[in-house]
Tab-separated table of N, CA and C in Angstrom:
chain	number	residue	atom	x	y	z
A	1	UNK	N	-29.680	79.216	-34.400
A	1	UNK	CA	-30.456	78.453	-35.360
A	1	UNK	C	-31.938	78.617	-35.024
A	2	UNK	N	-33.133	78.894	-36.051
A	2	UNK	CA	-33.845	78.934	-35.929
A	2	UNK	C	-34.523	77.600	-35.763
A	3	UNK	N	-36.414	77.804	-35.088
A	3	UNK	CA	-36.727	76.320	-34.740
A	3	UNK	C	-36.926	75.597	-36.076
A	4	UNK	N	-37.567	76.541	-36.993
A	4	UNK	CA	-37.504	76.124	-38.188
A	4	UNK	C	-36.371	75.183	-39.021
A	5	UNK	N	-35.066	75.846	-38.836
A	5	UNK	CA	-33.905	75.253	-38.748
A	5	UNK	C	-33.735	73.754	-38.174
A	6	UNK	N	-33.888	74.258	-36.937
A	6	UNK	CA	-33.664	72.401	-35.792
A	6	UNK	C	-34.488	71.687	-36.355
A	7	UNK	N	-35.857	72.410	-36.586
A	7	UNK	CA	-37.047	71.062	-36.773
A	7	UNK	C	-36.470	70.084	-38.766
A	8	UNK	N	-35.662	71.229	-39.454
A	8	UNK	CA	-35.520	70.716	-41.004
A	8	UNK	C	-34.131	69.572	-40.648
A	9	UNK	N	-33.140	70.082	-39.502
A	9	UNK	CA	-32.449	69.212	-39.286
A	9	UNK	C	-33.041	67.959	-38.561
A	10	UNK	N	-33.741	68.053	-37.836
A	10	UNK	CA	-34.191	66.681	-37.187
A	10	UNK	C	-34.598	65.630	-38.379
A	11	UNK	N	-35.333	66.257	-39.410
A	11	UNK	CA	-36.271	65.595	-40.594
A	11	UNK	C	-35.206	65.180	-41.125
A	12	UNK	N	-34.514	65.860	-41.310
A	12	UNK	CA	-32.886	65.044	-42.138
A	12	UNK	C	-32.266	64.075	-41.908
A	13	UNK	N	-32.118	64.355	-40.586
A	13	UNK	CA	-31.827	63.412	-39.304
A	13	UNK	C	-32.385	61.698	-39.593
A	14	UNK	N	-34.040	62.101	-39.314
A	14	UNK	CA	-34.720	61.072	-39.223
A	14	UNK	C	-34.608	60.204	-40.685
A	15	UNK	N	-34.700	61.138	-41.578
A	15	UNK	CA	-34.509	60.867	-43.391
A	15	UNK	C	-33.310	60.002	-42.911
A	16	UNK	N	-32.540	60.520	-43.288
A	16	UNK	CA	-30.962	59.420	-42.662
A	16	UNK	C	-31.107	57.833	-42.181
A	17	UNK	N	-31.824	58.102	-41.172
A	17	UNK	CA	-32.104	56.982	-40.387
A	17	UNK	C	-33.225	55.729	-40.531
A	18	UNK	N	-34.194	56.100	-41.961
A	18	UNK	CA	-34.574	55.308	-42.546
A	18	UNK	C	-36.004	55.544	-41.684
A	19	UNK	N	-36.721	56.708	-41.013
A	19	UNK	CA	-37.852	57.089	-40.520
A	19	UNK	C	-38.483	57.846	-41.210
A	20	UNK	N	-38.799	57.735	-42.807
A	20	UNK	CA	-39.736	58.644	-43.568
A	20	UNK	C	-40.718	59.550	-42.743
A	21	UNK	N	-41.805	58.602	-42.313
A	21	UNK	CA	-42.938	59.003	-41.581
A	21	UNK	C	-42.265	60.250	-40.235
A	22	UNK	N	-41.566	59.951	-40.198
A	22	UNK	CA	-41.181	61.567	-38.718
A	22	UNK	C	-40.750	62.400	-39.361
A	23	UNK	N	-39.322	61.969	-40.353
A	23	UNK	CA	-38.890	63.115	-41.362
A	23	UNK	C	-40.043	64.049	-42.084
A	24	UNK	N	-40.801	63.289	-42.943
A	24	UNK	CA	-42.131	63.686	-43.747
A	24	UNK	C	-42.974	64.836	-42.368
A	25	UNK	N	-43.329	64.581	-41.146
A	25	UNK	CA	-43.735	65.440	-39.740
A	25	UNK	C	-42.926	66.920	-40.119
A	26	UNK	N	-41.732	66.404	-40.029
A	26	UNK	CA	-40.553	67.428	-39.322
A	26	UNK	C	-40.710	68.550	-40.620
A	27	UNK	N	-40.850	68.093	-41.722
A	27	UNK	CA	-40.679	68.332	-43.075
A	27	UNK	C	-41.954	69.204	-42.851
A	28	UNK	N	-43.250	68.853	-42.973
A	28	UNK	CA	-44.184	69.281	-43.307
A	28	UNK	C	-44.332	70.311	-42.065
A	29	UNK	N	-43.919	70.616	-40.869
A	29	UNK	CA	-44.131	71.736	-40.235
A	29	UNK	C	-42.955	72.697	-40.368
A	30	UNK	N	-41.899	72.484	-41.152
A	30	UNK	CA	-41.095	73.483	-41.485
A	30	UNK	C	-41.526	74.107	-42.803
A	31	UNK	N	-42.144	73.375	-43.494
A	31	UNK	CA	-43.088	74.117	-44.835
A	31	UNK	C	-44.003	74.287	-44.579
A	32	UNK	N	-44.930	74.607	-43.486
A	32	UNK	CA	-46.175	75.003	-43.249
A	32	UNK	C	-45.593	76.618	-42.782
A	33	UNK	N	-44.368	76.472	-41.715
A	33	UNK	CA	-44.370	77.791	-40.713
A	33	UNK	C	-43.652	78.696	-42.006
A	34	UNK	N	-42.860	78.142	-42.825
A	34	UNK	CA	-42.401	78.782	-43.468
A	34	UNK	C	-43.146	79.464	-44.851
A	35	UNK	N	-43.920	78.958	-45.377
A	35	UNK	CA	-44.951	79.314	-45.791
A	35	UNK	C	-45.798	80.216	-45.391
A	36	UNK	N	-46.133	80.090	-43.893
A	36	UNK	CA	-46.909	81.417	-43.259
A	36	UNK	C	-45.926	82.669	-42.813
A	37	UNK	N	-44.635	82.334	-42.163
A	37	UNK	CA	-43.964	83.608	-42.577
A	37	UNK	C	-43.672	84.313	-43.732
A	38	UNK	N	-43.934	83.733	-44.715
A	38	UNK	CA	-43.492	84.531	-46.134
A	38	UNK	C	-45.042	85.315	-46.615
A	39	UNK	N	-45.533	84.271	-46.300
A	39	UNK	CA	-47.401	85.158	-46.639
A	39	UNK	C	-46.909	86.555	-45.827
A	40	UNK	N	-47.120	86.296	-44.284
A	40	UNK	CA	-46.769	87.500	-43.603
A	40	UNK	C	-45.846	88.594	-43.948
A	41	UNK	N	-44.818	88.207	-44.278
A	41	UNK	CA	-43.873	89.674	-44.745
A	41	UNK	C	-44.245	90.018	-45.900
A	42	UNK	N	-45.125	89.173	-47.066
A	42	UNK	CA	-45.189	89.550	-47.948
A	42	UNK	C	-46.937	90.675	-47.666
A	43	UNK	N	-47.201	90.950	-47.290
A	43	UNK	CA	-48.501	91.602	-45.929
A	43	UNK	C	-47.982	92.409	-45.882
A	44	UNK	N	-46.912	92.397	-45.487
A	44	UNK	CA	-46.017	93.260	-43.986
A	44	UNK	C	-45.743	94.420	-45.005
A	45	UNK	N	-44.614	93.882	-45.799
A	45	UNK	CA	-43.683	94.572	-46.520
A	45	UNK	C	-43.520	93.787	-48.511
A	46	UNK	N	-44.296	93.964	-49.217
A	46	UNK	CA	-44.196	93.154	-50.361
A	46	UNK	C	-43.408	93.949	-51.040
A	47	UNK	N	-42.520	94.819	-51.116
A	47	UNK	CA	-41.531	95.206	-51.593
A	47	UNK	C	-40.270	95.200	-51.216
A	48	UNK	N	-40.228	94.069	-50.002
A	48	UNK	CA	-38.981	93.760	-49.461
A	48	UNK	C	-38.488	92.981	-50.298
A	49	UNK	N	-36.562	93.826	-50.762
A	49	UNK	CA	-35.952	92.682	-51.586
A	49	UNK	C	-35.594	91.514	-51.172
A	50	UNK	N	-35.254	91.007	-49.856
A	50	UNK	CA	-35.344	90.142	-49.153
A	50	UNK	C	-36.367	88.723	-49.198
A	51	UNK	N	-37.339	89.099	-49.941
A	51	UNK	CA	-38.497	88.138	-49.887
A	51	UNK	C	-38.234	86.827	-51.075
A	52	UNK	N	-37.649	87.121	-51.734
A	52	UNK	CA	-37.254	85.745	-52.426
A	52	UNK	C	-36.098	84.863	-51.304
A	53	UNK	N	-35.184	85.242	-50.893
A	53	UNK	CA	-34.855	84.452	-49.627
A	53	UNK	C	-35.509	83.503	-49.061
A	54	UNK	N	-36.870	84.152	-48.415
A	54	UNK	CA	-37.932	82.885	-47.479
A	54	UNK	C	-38.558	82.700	-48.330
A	55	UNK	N	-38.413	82.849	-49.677
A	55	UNK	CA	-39.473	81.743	-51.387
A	55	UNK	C	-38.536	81.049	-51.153
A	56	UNK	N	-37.701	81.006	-51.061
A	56	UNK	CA	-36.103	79.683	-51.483
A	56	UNK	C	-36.261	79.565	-50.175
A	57	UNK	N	-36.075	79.623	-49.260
A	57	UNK	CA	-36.304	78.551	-47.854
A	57	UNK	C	-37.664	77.838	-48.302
A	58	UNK	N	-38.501	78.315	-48.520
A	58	UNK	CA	-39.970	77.735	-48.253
A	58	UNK	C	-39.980	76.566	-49.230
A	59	UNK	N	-39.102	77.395	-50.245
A	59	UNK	CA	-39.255	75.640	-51.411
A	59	UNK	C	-38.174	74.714	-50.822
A	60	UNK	N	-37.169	75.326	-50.378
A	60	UNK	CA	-36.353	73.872	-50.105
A	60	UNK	C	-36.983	73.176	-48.890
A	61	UNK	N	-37.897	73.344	-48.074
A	61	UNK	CA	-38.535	72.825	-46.827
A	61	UNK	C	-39.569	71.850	-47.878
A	62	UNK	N	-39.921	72.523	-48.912
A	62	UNK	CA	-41.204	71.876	-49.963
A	62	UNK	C	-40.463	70.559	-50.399
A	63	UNK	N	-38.979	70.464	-51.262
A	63	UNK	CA	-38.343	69.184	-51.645
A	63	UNK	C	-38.146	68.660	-50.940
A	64	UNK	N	-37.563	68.890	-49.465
A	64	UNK	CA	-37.589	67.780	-48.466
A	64	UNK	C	-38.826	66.890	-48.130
A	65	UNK	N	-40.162	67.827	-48.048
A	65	UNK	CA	-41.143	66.920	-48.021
A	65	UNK	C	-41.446	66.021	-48.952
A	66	UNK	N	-41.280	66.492	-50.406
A	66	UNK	CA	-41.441	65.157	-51.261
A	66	UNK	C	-41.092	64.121	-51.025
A	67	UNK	N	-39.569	64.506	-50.848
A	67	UNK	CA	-38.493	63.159	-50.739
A	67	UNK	C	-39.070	62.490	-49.547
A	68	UNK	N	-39.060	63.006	-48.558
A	68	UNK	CA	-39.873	62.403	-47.318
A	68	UNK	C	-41.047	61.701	-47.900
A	69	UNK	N	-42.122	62.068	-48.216
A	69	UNK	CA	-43.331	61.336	-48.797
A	69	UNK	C	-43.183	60.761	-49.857
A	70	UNK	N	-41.507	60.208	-50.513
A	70	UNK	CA	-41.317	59.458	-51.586
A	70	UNK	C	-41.144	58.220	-51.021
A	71	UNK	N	-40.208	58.104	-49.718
A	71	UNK	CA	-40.162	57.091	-49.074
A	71	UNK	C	-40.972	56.870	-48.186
A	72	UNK	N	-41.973	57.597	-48.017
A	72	UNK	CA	-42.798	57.208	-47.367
A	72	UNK	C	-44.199	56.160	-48.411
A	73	UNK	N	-44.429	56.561	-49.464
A	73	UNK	CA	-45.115	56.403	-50.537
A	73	UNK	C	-44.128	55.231	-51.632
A	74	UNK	N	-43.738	54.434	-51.134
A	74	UNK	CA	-42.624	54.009	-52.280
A	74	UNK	C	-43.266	53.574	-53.821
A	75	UNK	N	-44.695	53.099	-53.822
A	75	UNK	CA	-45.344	53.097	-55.089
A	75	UNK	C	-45.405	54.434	-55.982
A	76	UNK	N	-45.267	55.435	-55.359
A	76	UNK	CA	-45.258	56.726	-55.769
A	76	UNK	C	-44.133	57.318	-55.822
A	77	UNK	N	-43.279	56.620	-55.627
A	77	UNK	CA	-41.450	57.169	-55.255
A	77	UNK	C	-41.205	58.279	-56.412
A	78	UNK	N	-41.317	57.469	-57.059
A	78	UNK	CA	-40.440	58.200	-58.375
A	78	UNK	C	-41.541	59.541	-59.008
A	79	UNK	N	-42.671	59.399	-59.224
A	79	UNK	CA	-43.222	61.048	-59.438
A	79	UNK	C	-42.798	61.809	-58.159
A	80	UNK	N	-43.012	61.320	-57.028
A	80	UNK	CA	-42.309	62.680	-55.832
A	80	UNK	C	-41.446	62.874	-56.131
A	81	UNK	N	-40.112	61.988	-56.238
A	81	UNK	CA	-39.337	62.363	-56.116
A	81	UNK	C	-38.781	62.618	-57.591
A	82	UNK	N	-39.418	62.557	-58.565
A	82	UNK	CA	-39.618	63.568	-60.034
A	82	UNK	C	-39.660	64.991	-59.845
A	83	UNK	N	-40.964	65.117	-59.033
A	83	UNK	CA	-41.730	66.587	-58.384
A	83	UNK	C	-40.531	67.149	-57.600
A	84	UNK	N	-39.737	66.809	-56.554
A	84	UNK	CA	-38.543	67.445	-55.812
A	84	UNK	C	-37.653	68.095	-56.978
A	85	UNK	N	-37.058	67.166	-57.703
A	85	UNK	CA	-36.304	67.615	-58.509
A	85	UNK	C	-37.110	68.912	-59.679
A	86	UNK	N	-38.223	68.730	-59.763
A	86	UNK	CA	-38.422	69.476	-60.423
A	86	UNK	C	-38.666	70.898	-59.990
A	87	UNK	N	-39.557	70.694	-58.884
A	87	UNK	CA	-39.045	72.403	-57.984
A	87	UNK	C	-38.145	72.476	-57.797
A	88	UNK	N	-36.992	71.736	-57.203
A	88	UNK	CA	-35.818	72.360	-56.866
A	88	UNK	C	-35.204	73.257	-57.882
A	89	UNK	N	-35.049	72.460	-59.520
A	89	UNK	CA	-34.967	73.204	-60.361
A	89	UNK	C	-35.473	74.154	-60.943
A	90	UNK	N	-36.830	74.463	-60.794
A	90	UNK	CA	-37.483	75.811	-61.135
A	90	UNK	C	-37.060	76.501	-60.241
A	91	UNK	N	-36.784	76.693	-59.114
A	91	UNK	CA	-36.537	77.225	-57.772
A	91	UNK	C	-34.749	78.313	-58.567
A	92	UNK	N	-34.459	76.914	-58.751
A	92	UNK	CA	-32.946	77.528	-59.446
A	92	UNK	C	-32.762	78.728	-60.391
A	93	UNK	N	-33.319	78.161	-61.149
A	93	UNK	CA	-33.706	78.997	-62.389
A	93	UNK	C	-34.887	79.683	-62.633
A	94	UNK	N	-35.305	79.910	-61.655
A	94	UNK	CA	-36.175	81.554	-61.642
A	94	UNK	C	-35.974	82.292	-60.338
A	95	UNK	N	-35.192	81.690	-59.264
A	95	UNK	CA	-34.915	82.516	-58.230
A	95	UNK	C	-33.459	82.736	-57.992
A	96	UNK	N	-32.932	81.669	-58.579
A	96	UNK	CA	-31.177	81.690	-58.629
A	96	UNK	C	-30.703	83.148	-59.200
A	97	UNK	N	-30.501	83.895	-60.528
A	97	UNK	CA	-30.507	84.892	-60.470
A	97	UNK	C	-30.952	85.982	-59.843
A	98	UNK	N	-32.174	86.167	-59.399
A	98	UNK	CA	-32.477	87.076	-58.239
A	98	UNK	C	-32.037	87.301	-57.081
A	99	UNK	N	-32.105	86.075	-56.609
A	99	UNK	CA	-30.687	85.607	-55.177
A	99	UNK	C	-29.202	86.386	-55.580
A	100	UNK	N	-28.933	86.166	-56.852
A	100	UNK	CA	-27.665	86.105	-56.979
A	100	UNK	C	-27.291	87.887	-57.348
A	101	UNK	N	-28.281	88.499	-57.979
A	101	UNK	CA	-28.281	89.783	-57.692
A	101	UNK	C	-28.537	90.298	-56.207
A	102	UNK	N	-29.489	89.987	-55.689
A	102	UNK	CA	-29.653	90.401	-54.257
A	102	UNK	C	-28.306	89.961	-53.667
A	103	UNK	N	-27.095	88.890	-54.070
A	103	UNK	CA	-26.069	88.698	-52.873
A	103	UNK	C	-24.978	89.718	-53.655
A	104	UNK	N	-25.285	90.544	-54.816
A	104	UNK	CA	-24.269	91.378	-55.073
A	104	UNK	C	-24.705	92.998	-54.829
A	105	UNK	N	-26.367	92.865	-54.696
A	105	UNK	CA	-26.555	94.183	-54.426
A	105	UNK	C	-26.167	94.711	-53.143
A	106	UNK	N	-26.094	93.737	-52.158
A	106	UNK	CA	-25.869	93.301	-50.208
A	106	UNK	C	-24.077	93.598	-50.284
A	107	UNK	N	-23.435	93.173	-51.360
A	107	UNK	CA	-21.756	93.403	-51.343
A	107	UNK	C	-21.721	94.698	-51.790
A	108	UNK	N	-22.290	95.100	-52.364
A	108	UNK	CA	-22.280	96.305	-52.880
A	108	UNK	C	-22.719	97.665	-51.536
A	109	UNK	N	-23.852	97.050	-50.722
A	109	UNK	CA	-24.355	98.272	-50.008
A	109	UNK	C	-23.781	97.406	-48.512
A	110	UNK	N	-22.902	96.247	-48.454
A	110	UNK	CA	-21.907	96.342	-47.494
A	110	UNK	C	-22.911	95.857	-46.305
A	111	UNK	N	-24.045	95.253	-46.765
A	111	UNK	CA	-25.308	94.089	-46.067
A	111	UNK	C	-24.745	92.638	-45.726
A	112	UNK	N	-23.798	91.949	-44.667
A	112	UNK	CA	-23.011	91.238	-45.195
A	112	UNK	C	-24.014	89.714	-44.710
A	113	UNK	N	-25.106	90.241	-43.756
A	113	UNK	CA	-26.061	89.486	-43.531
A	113	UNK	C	-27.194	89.031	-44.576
A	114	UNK	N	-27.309	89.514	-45.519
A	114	UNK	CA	-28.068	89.205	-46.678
A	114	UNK	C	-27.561	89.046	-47.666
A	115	UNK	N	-26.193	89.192	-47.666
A	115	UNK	CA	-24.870	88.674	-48.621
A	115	UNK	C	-24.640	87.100	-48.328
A	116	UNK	N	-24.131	87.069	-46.964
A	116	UNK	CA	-24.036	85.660	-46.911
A	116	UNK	C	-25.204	84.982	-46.845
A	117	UNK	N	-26.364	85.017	-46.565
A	117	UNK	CA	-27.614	84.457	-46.349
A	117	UNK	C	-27.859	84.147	-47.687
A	118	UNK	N	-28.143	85.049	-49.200
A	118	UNK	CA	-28.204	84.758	-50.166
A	118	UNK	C	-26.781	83.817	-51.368
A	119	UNK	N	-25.923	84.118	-50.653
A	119	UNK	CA	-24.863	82.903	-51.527
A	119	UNK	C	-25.256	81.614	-50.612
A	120	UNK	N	-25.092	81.675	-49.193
A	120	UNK	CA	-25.658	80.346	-48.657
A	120	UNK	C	-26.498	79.518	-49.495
A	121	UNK	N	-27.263	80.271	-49.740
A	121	UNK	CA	-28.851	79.609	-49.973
A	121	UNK	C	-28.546	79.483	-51.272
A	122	UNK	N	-27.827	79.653	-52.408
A	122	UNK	CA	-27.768	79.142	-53.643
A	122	UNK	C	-26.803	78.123	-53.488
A	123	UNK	N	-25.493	78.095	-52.948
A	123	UNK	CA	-25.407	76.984	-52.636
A	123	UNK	C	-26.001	75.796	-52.339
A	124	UNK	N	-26.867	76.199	-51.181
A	124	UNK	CA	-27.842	74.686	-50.377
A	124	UNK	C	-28.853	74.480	-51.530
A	125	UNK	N	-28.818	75.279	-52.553
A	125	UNK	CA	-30.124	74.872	-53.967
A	125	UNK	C	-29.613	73.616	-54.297
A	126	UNK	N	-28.360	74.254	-55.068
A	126	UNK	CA	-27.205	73.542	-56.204
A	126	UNK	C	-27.250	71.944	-54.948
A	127	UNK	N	-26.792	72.158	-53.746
A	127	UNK	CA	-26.910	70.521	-52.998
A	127	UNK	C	-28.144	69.812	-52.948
A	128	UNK	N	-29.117	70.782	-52.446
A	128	UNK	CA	-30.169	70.108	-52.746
A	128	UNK	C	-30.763	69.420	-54.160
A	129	UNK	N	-30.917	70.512	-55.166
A	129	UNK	CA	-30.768	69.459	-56.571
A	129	UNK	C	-30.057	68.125	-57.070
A	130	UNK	N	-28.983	68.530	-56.107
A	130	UNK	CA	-27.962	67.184	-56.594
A	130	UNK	C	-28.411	66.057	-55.586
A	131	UNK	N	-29.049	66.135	-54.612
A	131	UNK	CA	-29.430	65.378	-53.592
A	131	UNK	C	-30.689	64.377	-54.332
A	132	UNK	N	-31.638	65.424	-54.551
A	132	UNK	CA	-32.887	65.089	-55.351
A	132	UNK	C	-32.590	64.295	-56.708
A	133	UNK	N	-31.424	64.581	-57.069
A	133	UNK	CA	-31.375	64.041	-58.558
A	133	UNK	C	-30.779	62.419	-58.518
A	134	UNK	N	-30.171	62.504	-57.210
A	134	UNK	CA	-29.239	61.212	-56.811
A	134	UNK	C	-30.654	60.440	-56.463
A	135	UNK	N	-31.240	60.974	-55.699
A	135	UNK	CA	-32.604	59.757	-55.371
A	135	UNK	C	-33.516	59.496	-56.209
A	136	UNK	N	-33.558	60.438	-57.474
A	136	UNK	CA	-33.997	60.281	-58.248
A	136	UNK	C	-33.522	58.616	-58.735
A	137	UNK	N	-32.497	59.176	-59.534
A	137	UNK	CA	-32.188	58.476	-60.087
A	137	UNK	C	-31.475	57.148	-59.101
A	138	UNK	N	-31.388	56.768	-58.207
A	138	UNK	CA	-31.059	55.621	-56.947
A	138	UNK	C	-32.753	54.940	-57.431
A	139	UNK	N	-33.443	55.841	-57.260
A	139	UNK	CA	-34.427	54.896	-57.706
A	139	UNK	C	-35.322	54.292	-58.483
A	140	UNK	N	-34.717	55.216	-59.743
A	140	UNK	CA	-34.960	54.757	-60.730
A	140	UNK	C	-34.328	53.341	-61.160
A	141	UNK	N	-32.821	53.116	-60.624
A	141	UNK	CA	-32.534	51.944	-60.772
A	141	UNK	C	-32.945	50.577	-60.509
A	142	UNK	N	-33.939	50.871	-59.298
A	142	UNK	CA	-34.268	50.068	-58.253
A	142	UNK	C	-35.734	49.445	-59.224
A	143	UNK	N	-35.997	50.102	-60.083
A	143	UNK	CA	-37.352	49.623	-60.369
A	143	UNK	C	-36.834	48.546	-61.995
């Protein structure tokens, strides 16, 4: 697991546990590093098909921070956590097909590391949306 990884699980973690303010930390340095690795390969190599991959990591590190700074912000709850749902869903539907070709072009050329990496990651979209949409709407009730 990457640190990137540990640090999005800790934020989850903390999210869980009713610690916005550390989650929102944990959150915001897994979308900072991840953000600067994608600048970088996109430097490196901008014709790597691979590079929508760390766009879809980088945004799902991005909805966690909302949600984090929704409860952290509770007067503001509901546009963040409007804004989550709403990248998550652009995320879907302009990178979901691309993903989803890249995880058949990877079955096809027998890549089984960028096969599973890209169905993973449309999966963890589809949860994450549904995650975002539940707090959405959890708190929409609340008001």
């Amino acid at each position: 697991m990457s640190e990137s990884d540990e640090k999005l699980q800790k934020g989850i973690i903390e999210l869980d546990k009713g610690n916005d303010k550390k989650a929102f930390s944990h959150f915001k340095e897994v979308f900072e590093s991840r953000k600067d690795r994608l600048i970088r390969k996109v430097q490196d190599n901008p014709k790597s098909p691979t590079l929508m991959l760390d766009a879809l990591y980088m945004i799902h590190a991005l909805v966690w921070l909302r949600v984090a700074e929704a409860g952290m912000r509770k007067d503001q709850g509901v546009e963040l956590l409007g804004k989550a749902v709403g990248t998550v869903e652009a995320a879907r539907t302009a990178l979901g097909p691309l993903v989803s070709g890249l995880a058949q072009w990877a079955q096809e050329k027998n890549i089984k590391v960028v096969h599973n990496k890209a169905l993973g990651l449309l999966a963890a979209t589809q949860d994450l949306e549904d995650m975002a949409r539940s707090a959405l709407d959890a708190r929409l009730r609340l008001k």
